[in-house]
Structure formats: structure tokens, C-alpha cells
Tab-separated table of C-alpha atoms in Angstrom:
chain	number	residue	atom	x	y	z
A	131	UNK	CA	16.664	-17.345	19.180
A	132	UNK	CA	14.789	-14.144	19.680
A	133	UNK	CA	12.062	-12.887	17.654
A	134	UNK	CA	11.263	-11.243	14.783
A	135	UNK	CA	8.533	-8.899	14.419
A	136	UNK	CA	7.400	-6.411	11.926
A	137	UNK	CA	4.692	-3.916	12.412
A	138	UNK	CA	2.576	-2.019	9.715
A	139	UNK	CA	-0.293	-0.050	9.931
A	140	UNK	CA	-2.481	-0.130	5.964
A	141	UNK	CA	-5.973	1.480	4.764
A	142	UNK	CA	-8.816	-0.439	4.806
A	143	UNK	CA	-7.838	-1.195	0.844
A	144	UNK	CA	-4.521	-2.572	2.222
A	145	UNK	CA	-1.843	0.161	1.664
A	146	UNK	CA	0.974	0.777	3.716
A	147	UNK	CA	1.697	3.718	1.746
A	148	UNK	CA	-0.173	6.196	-0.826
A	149	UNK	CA	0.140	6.568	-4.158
A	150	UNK	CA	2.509	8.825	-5.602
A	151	UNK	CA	5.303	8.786	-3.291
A	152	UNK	CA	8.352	11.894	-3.119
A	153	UNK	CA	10.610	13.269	-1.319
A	154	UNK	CA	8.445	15.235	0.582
A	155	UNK	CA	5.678	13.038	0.411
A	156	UNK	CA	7.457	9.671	1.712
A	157	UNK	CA	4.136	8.037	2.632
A	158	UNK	CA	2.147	8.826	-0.213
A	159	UNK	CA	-0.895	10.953	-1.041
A	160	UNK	CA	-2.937	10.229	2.180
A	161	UNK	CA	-0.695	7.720	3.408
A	162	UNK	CA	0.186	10.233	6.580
A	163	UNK	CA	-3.441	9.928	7.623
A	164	UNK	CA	-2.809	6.142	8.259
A	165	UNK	CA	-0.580	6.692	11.302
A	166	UNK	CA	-3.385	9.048	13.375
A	167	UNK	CA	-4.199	6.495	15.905
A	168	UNK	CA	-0.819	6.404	17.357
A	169	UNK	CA	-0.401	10.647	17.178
A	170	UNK	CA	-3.534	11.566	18.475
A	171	UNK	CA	-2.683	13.295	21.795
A	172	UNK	CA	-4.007	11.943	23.883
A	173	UNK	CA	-3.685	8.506	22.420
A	174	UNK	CA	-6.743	6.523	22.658
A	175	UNK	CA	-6.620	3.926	25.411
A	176	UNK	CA	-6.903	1.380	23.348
A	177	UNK	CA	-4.235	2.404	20.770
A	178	UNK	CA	-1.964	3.032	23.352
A	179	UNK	CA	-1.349	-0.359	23.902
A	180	UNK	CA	-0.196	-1.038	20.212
A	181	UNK	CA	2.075	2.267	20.054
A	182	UNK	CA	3.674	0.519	23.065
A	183	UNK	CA	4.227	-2.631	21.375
A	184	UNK	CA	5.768	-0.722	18.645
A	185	UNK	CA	7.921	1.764	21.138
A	186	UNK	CA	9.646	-1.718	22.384
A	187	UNK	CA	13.110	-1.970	22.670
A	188	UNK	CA	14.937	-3.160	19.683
A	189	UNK	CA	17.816	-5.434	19.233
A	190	UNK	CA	18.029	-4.970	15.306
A	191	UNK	CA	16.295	-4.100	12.712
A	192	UNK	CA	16.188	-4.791	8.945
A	193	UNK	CA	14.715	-2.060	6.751
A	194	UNK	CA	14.548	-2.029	2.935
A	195	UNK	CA	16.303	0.949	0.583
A	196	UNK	CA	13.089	3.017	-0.005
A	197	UNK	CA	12.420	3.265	3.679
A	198	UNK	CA	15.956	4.644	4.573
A	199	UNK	CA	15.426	7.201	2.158
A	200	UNK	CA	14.165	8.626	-1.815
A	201	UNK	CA	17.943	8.078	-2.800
A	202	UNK	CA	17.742	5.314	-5.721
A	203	UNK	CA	20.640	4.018	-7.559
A	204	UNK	CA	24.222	4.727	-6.371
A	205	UNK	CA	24.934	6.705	-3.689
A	206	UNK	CA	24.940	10.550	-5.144
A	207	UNK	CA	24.399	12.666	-2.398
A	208	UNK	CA	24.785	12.349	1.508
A	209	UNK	CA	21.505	10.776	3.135
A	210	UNK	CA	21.013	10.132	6.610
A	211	UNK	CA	17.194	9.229	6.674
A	212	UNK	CA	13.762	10.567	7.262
A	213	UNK	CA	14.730	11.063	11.517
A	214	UNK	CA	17.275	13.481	12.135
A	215	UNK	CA	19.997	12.939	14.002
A	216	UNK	CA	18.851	10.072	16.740
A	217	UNK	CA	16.491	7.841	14.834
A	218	UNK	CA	14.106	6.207	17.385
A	219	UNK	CA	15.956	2.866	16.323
A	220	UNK	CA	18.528	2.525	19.114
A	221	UNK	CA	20.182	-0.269	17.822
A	222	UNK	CA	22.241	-1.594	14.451
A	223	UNK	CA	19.514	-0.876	11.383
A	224	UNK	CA	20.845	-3.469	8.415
A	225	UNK	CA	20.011	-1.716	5.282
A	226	UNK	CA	19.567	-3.337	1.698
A	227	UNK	CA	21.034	-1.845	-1.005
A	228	UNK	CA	22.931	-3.455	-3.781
A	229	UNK	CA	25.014	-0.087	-3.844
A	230	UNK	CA	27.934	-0.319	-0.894
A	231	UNK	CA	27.819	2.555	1.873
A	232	UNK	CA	30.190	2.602	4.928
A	233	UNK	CA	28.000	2.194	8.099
A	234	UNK	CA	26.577	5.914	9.526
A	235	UNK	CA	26.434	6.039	13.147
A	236	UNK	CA	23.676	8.543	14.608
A	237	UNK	CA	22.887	9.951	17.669
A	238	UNK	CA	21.313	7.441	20.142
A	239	UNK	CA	22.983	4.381	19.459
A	240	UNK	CA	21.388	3.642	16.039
A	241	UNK	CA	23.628	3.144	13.377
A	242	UNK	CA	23.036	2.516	9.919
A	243	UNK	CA	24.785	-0.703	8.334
A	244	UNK	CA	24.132	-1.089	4.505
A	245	UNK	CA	23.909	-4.700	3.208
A	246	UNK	CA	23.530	-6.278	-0.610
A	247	UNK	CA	21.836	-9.347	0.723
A	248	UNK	CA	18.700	-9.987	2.720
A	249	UNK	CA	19.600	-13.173	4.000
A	250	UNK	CA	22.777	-11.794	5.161
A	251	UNK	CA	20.771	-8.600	6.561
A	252	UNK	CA	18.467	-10.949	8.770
A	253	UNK	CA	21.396	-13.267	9.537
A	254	UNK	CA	23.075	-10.238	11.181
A	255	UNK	CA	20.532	-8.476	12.467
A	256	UNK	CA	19.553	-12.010	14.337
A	257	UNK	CA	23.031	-12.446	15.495
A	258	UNK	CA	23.106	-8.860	17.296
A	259	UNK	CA	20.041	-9.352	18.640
A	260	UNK	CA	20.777	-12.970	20.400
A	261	UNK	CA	18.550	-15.270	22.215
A	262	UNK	CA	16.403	-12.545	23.772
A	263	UNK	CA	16.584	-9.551	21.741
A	264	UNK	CA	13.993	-8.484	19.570
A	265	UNK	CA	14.347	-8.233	15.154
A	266	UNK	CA	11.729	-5.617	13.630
A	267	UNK	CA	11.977	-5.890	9.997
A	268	UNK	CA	10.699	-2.032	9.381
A	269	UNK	CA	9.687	-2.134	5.910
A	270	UNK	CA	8.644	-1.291	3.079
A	271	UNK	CA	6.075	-3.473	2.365
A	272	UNK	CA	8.149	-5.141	-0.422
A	273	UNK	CA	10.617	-5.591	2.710
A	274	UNK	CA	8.094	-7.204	4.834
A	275	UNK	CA	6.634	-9.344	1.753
A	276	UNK	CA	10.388	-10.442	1.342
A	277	UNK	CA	10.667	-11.345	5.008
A	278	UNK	CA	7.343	-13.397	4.762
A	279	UNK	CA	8.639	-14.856	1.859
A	280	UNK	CA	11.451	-16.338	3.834
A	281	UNK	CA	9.677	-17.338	6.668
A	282	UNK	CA	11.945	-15.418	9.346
A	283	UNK	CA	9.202	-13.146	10.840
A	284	UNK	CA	8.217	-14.602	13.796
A	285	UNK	CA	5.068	-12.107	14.244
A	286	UNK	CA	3.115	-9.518	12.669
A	287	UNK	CA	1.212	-6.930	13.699
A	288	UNK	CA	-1.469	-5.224	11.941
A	289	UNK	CA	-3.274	-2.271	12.500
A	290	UNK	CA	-6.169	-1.707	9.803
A	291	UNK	CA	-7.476	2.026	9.727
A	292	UNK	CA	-10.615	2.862	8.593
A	293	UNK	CA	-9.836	5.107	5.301
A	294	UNK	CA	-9.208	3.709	1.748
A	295	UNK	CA	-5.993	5.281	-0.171
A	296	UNK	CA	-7.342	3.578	-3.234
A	297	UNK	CA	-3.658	2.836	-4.711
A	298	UNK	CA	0.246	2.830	-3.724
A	299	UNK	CA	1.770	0.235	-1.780
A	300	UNK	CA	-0.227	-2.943	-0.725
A	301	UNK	CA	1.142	-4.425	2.439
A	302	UNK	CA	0.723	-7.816	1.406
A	303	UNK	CA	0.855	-8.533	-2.350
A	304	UNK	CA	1.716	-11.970	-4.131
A	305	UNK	CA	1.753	-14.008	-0.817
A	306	UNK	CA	-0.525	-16.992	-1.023
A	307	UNK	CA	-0.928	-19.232	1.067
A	308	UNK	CA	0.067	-17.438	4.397
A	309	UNK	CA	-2.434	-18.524	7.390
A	310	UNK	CA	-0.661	-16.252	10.728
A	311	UNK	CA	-2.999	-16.936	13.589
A	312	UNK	CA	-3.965	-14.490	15.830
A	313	UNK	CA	-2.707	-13.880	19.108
A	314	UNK	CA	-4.065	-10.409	19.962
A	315	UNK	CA	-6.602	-8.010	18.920
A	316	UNK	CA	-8.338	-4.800	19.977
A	317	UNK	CA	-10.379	-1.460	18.598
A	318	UNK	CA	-10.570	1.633	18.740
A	319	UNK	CA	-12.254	4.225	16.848
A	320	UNK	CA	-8.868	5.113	14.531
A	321	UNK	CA	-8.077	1.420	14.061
A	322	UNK	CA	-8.172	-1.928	14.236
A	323	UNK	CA	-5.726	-3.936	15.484
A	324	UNK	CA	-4.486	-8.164	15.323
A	325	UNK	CA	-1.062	-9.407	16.531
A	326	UNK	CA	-0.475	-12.605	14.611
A	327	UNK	CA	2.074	-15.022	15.072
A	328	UNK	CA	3.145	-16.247	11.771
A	329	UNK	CA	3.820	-20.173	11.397
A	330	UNK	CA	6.613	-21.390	8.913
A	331	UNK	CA	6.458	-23.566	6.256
A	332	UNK	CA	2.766	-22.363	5.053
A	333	UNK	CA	3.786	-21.021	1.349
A	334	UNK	CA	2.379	-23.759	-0.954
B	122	UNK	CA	-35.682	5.252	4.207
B	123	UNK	CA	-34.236	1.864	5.086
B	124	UNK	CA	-30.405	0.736	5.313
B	125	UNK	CA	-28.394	-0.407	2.349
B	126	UNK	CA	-25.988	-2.680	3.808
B	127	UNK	CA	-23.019	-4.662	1.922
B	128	UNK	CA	-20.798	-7.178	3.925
B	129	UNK	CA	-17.885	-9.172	2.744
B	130	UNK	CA	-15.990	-11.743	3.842
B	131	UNK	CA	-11.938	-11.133	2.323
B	132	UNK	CA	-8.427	-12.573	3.310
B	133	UNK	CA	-6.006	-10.614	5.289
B	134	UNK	CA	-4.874	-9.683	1.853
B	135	UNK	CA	-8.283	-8.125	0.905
B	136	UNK	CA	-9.464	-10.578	-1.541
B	137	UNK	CA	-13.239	-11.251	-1.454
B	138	UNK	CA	-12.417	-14.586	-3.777
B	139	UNK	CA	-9.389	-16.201	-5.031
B	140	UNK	CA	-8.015	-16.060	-8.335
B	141	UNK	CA	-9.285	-18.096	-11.573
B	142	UNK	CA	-12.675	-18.610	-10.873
B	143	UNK	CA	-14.639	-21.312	-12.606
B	144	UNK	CA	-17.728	-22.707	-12.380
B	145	UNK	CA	-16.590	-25.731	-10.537
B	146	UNK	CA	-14.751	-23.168	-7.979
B	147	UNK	CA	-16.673	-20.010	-8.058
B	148	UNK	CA	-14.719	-18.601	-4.977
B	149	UNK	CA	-11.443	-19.181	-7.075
B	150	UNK	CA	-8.203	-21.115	-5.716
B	151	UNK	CA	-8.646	-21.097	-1.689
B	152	UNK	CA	-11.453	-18.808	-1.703
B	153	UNK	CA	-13.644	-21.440	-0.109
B	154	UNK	CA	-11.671	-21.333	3.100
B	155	UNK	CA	-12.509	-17.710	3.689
B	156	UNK	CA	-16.211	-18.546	4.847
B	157	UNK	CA	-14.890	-20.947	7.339
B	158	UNK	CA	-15.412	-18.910	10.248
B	159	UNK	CA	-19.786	-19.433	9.756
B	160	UNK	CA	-18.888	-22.799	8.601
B	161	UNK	CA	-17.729	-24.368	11.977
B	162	UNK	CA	-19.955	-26.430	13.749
B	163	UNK	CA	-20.258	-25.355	16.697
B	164	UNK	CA	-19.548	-21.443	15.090
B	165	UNK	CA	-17.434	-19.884	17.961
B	166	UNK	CA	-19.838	-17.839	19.717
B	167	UNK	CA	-18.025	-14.458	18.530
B	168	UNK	CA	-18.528	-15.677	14.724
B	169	UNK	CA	-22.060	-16.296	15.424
B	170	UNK	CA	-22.996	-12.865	16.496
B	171	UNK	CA	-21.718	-12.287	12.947
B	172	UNK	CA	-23.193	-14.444	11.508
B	173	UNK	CA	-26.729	-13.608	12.403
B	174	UNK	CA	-25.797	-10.407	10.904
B	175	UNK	CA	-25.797	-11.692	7.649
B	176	UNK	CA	-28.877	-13.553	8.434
B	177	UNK	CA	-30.749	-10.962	9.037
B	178	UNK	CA	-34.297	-10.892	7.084
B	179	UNK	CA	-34.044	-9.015	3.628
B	180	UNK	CA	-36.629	-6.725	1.906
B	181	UNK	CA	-34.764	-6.576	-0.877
B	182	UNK	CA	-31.097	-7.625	-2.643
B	183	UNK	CA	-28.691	-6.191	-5.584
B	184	UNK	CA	-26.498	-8.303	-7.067
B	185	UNK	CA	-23.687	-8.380	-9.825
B	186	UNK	CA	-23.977	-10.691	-12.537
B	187	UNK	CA	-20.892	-12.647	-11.732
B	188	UNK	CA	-22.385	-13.525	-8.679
B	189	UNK	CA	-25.220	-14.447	-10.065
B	190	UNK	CA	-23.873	-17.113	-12.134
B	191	UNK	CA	-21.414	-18.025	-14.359
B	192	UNK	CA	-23.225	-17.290	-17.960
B	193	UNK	CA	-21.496	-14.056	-19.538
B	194	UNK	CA	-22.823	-12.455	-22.717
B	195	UNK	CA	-26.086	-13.625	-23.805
B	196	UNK	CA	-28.057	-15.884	-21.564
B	197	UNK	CA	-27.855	-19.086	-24.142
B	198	UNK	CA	-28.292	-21.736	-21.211
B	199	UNK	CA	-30.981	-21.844	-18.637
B	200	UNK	CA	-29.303	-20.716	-15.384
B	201	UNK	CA	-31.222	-20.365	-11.816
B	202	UNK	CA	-28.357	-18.852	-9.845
B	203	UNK	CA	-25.973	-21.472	-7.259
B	204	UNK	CA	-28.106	-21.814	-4.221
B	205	UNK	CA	-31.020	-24.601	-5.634
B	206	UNK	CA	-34.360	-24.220	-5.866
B	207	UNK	CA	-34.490	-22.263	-2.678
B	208	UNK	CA	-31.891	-19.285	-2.483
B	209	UNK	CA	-31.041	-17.606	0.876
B	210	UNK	CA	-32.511	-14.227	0.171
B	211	UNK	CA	-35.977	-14.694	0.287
B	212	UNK	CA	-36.829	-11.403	-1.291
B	213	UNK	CA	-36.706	-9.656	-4.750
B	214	UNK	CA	-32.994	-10.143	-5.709
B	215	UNK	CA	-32.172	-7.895	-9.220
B	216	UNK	CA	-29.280	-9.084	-10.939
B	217	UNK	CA	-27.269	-6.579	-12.836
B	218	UNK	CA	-26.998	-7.457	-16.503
B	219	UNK	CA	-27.227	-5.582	-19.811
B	220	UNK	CA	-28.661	-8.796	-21.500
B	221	UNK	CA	-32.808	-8.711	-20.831
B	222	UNK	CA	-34.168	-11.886	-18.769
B	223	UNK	CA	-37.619	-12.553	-17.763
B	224	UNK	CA	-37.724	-12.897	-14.253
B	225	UNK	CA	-37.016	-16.092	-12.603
B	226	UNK	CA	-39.338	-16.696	-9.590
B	227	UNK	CA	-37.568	-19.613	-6.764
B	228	UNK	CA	-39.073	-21.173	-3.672
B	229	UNK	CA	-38.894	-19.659	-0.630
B	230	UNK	CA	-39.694	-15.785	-1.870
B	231	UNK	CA	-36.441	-14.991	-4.007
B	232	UNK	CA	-37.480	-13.603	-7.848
B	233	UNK	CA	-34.517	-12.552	-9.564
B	234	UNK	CA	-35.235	-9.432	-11.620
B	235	UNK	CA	-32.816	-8.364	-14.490
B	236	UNK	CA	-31.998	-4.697	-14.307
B	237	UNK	CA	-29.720	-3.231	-17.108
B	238	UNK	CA	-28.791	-0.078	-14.376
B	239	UNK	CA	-27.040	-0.275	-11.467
B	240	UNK	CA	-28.817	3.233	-10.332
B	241	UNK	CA	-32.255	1.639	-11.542
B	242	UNK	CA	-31.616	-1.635	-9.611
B	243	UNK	CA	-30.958	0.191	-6.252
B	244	UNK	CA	-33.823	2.487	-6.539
B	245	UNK	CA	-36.517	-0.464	-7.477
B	246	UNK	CA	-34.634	-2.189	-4.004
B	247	UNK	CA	-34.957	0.365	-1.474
B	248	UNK	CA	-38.475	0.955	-3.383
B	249	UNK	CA	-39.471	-2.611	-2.408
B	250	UNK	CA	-37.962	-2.055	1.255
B	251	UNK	CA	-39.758	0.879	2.041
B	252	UNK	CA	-38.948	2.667	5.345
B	253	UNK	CA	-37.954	0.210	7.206
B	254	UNK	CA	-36.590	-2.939	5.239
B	255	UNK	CA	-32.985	-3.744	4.707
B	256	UNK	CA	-31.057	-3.704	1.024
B	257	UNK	CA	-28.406	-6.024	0.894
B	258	UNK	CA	-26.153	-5.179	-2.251
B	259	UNK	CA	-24.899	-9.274	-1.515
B	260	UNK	CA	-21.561	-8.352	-4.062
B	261	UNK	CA	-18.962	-9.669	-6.085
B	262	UNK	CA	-16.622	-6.771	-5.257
B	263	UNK	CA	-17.229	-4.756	-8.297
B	264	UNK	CA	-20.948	-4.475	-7.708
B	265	UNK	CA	-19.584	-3.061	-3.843
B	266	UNK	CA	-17.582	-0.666	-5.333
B	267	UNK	CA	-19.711	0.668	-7.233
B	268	UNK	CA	-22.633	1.041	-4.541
B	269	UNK	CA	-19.740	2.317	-2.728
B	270	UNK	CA	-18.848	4.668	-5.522
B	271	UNK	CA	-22.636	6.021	-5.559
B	272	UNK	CA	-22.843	6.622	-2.212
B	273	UNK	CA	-25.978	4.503	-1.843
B	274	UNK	CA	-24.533	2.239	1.079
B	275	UNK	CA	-25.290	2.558	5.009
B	276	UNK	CA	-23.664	0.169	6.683
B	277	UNK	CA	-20.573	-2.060	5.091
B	278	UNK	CA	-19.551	-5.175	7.327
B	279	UNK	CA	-16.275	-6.593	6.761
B	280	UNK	CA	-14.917	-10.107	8.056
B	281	UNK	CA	-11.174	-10.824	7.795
B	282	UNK	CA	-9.954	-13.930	8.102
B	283	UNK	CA	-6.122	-15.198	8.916
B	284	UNK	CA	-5.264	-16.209	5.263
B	285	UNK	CA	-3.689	-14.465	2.443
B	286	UNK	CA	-5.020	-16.044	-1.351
B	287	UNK	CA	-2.342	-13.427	-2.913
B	288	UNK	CA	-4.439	-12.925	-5.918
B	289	UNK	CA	-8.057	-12.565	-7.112
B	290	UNK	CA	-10.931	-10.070	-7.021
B	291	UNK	CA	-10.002	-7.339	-4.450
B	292	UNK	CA	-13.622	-6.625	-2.093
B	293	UNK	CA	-12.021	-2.022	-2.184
B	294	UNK	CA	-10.328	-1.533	-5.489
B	295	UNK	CA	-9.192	2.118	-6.886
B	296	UNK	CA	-11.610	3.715	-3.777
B	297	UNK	CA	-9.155	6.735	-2.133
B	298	UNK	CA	-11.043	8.701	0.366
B	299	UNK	CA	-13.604	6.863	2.148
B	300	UNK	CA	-13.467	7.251	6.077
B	301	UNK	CA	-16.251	4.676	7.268
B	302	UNK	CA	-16.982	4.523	10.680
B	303	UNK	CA	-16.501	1.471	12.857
B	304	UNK	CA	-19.196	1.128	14.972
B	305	UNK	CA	-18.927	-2.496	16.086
B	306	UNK	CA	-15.870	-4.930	16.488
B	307	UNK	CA	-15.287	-8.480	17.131
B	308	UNK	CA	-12.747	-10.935	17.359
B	309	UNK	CA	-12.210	-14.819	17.276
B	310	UNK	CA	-9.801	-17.018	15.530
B	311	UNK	CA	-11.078	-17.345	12.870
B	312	UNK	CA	-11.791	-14.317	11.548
B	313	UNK	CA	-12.340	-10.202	12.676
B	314	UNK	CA	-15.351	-8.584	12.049
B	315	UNK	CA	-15.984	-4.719	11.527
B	316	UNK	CA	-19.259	-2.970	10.912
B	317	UNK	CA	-18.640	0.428	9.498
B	318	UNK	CA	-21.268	3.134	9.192
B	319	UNK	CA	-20.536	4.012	5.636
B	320	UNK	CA	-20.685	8.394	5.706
B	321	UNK	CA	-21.687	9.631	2.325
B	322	UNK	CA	-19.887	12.502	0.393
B	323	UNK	CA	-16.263	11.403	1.326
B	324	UNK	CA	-14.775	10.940	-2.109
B	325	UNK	CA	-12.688	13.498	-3.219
């Protein structure tokens, strides 16, 4: 089987995402400050070895309702996403959502496929991929958390940067037990960063 | 004046102890296992670098009553903190409590002093280290966040190790808007280490 990753960068306090999330706001008050180290141009040396872990090719991905988009509930007005027309996906995106959507095919050979279950969502997106391909499960955090939950992520990389958000959405939350060991780590001035690979069966 | 340093050992969740905290288990379910990484014999020679860190000689210590013991309210039982007859600080330590205690004087050069003021106790501690001596507010979390809040720290030193406790006493709780300053980095299995130069006025 290939693997499956996910990726998140959270505050020193933990946060993958501010408090007080909108529409035009999708990451939270301060929660846009969290992704500098990857937009500084140029990149630091250092962080451009994580960005490129995070630019690799994907197979599938899995992403959770409130990262495709603010619309909640049933389906009331058209939504494409937060990425314009060619998502930087490039490959079948398995959305969750309870509410049923006919797949959206973008620009660049993403398309979005929207899915009530997330066993079924992983199954899928595991299937596409094959033995080789690579799974990221995007997010949310309550995504990820679900994922770890499960025990299908395969990996997990963290980059830590140094502000505190002091609220909004912790990364990890109501996940004892865990014990990923790392693989891979490195620093820069904008973050700090650990690959781990994450080892079933751990949950007490 | 001298530093004020704080540094914490938390899970990859950010807990600087485990939930339900007793007596018995003062680091609360699991909590124990986050100080592995100084506990190995032989300490892998990253971890040690660290670990003389927190070795280094104190003028002079804050500390939060929890910490200090498990008494709350009145002190109605005789109670001499959890490290023997000999604590590890060797130095004035004042314990933050609003109930009045004559100083208790241990071998080895700690006296715990019982300061009703957080402000009060940090003055009298940098008072006592003069130009040149190092304050160690030594924690739990709440007494970090609040040197944190007062802008009183240096330096803050953070460990993380590979585990996630998924409940407990968080070390940076309801603190948006600090940008510390990594100015040191280390990695080993066990655990990855950050020393941040803590820049004052950041709070919003």
C-alpha cells in the first residue's frame, strides 16, 4: 500500500487555525501568520526542504467539510473552494460531507468527490492512489484527529512556528496515547520542523 | 539585570502534565513519561546538552503553589515540597500562595519563601540574583503564563517529546501574540528542544 501523510503547520500553543474563523478569514485571527515560513521569498534554506515535502505529488487526498469551504449544512449556494480554478491538488480530493454533491472537476486534474463516510473517503482515496501513490489527509484538524483516530496516517509532519494564537483550532485535541517517532527534523528561524512516522495500534 | 528563564517539558500535544493529578501522580495520567528524555541512562548526547540547561546554577526560583505541593487552602498539614530534604534548586525558591507560611529552610541552600504576589515574588527573585544570577520561574503552567503575561521572562526553553497525553494542564493557554525567538534547536528521539528569546511588549 502507499502512504498516508498529513501535514500541518500550528502556533507554538498548538493551533492550526485562529480563533474566530469567516469567510474571509478562513484561517482565523492570526492564523495566516502561521504559514510565513513557506511564503517568505526567498524561502529559507531550511524551510525549503519542508515546502518541498509538502509540494509532492499526490495520489489522493482526503479533506474534511470546513476545509473545502465556509458552506455548512446543505448545499445552498455553488462553492468551488478557497483555490480558484486549478487547486494545487492534482488528483481526486474525497470530501466529507453528510450532504450529497455530484463530483466538481477543476482545472488541473483535481476534482472534487464528496463522501458521507470517512472510512469510505480513505478507502477510496487509498484505492486511487495504489501501491505507490501518496494519501495526504489535508485537514482540518478535526480531519486529521479523525484520521489519527483510525490509525490510517502513515506519517505526520509538523511544523511548530514560533507565535502563540492563544485560541481556535488545536491540531491535536483528545488523542491520548499517540507516541509517532521521529524520523526527521530541522530549524529555521520561522519554524520548527519533525516528520514523524506514526505507529498503529498506540490508542490505549 | 539577570535572565528570567522558564523551561518546560510538554507532549506533542502541549501538555506540561497529564490530566487528574494526585498526590500519588503529581504529573497526572502519563505525565511521567514526558521527562524521559533526561531520564535515560546513558541521556543521548543531544538530550544532555539540554539537560545541563536546566542544571544550570540558580540565584533564585518562583514557583506556583501547585507545584509546590499538593496542600490547597490553608496549610493544615506540614508539607516540605516533593524533592526530600534536599531540593534541586539550591537557592531562595518563593512559592506563590495567598495563605502566609513561615519560611521553610532545606539542605543544600533551598528556603522556600511564601509570597502572596506574583509581581512581589519576581521582584524579591531577580533582587536576590542581582546582575548577573539566573531566575528560574520552575512552573506549573499557570505560574508560566502569567510570568509570560507580565513580560518578566528572558529566555523560555521548551522540550517536546513524541507523545500526546490528550488532556491536562496546557504549558501556553489563552496567550495570542507572542513571537519568541528561537535562538537554539536540537533534536533526538526522544524529545526536541527550543530555546526562545522571549521579546517583551508583544501582546496585543
Amino acid at each position: 500500500m502507499g502512504t498516508t501523510t498529513a501535514h500541518a503547520t500550528i502556533s507554538l500553543d498548538g493551533y492550526s487555525a485562529g480563533p474566530d474563523q469567516t469567510e474571509s478569514d478562513p484561517l482565523g485571527r492570526g492564523g495566516e501568520r502561521l504559514h510565513q515560513w513557506m511564503m517568505r521569498d526567498p524561502v529559507h534554506p531550511e524551510d525549503e526542504h519542508w515546502r518541498d515535502l509538502l509540494a509532492r505529488p499526490l495520489a489522493a487526498c482526503v479533506m474534511g467539510r470546513n476545509m473545502f469551504g465556509p458552506v455548512r449544512g446543505a448545499w445552498d449556494r455553488d462553492w468551488r473552494g478557497w483555490w480558484g480554478d486549478d487547486p494545487p491538488y492534482h488528483c481526486p480530493v474525497f470530501v466529507l460531507t453528510h450532504h450529497p454533491h455530484e463530483p466538481i472537476e477543476m482545472a488541473g486534474g483535481t476534482t472534487f468527490h464528496f463522501v458521507d463516510d470517512f472510512d469510505v473517503a480513505v478507502r477510496r482515496a487509498q484505492e486511487v492512489a495504489g501501491p505507490e501513490g501518496l494519501v495526504r489527509v489535508t485537514g482540518g484538524a478535526s480531519t486529521v484527529q479523525q484520521a489519527l483516530r483510525a490509525g490510517v496516517l502513515d506519517e505526520l509532519v509538523v511544523d511548530t512556528t514560533p507565535i502563540t494564537l492563544g485560541g481556535g483550532e488545536l491540531l491535536l485535541d483528545g488523542l491520548p496515547g499517540l507516541r509517532p517517532e521521529p524520523v526527521e527534523s530541522g530549524h529555521s528561524p520561522l519554524a520548527s520542523h519533525v516528520r514523524y512516522r506514526v505507529l498503529s495500534g498506540q490508542l490505549p
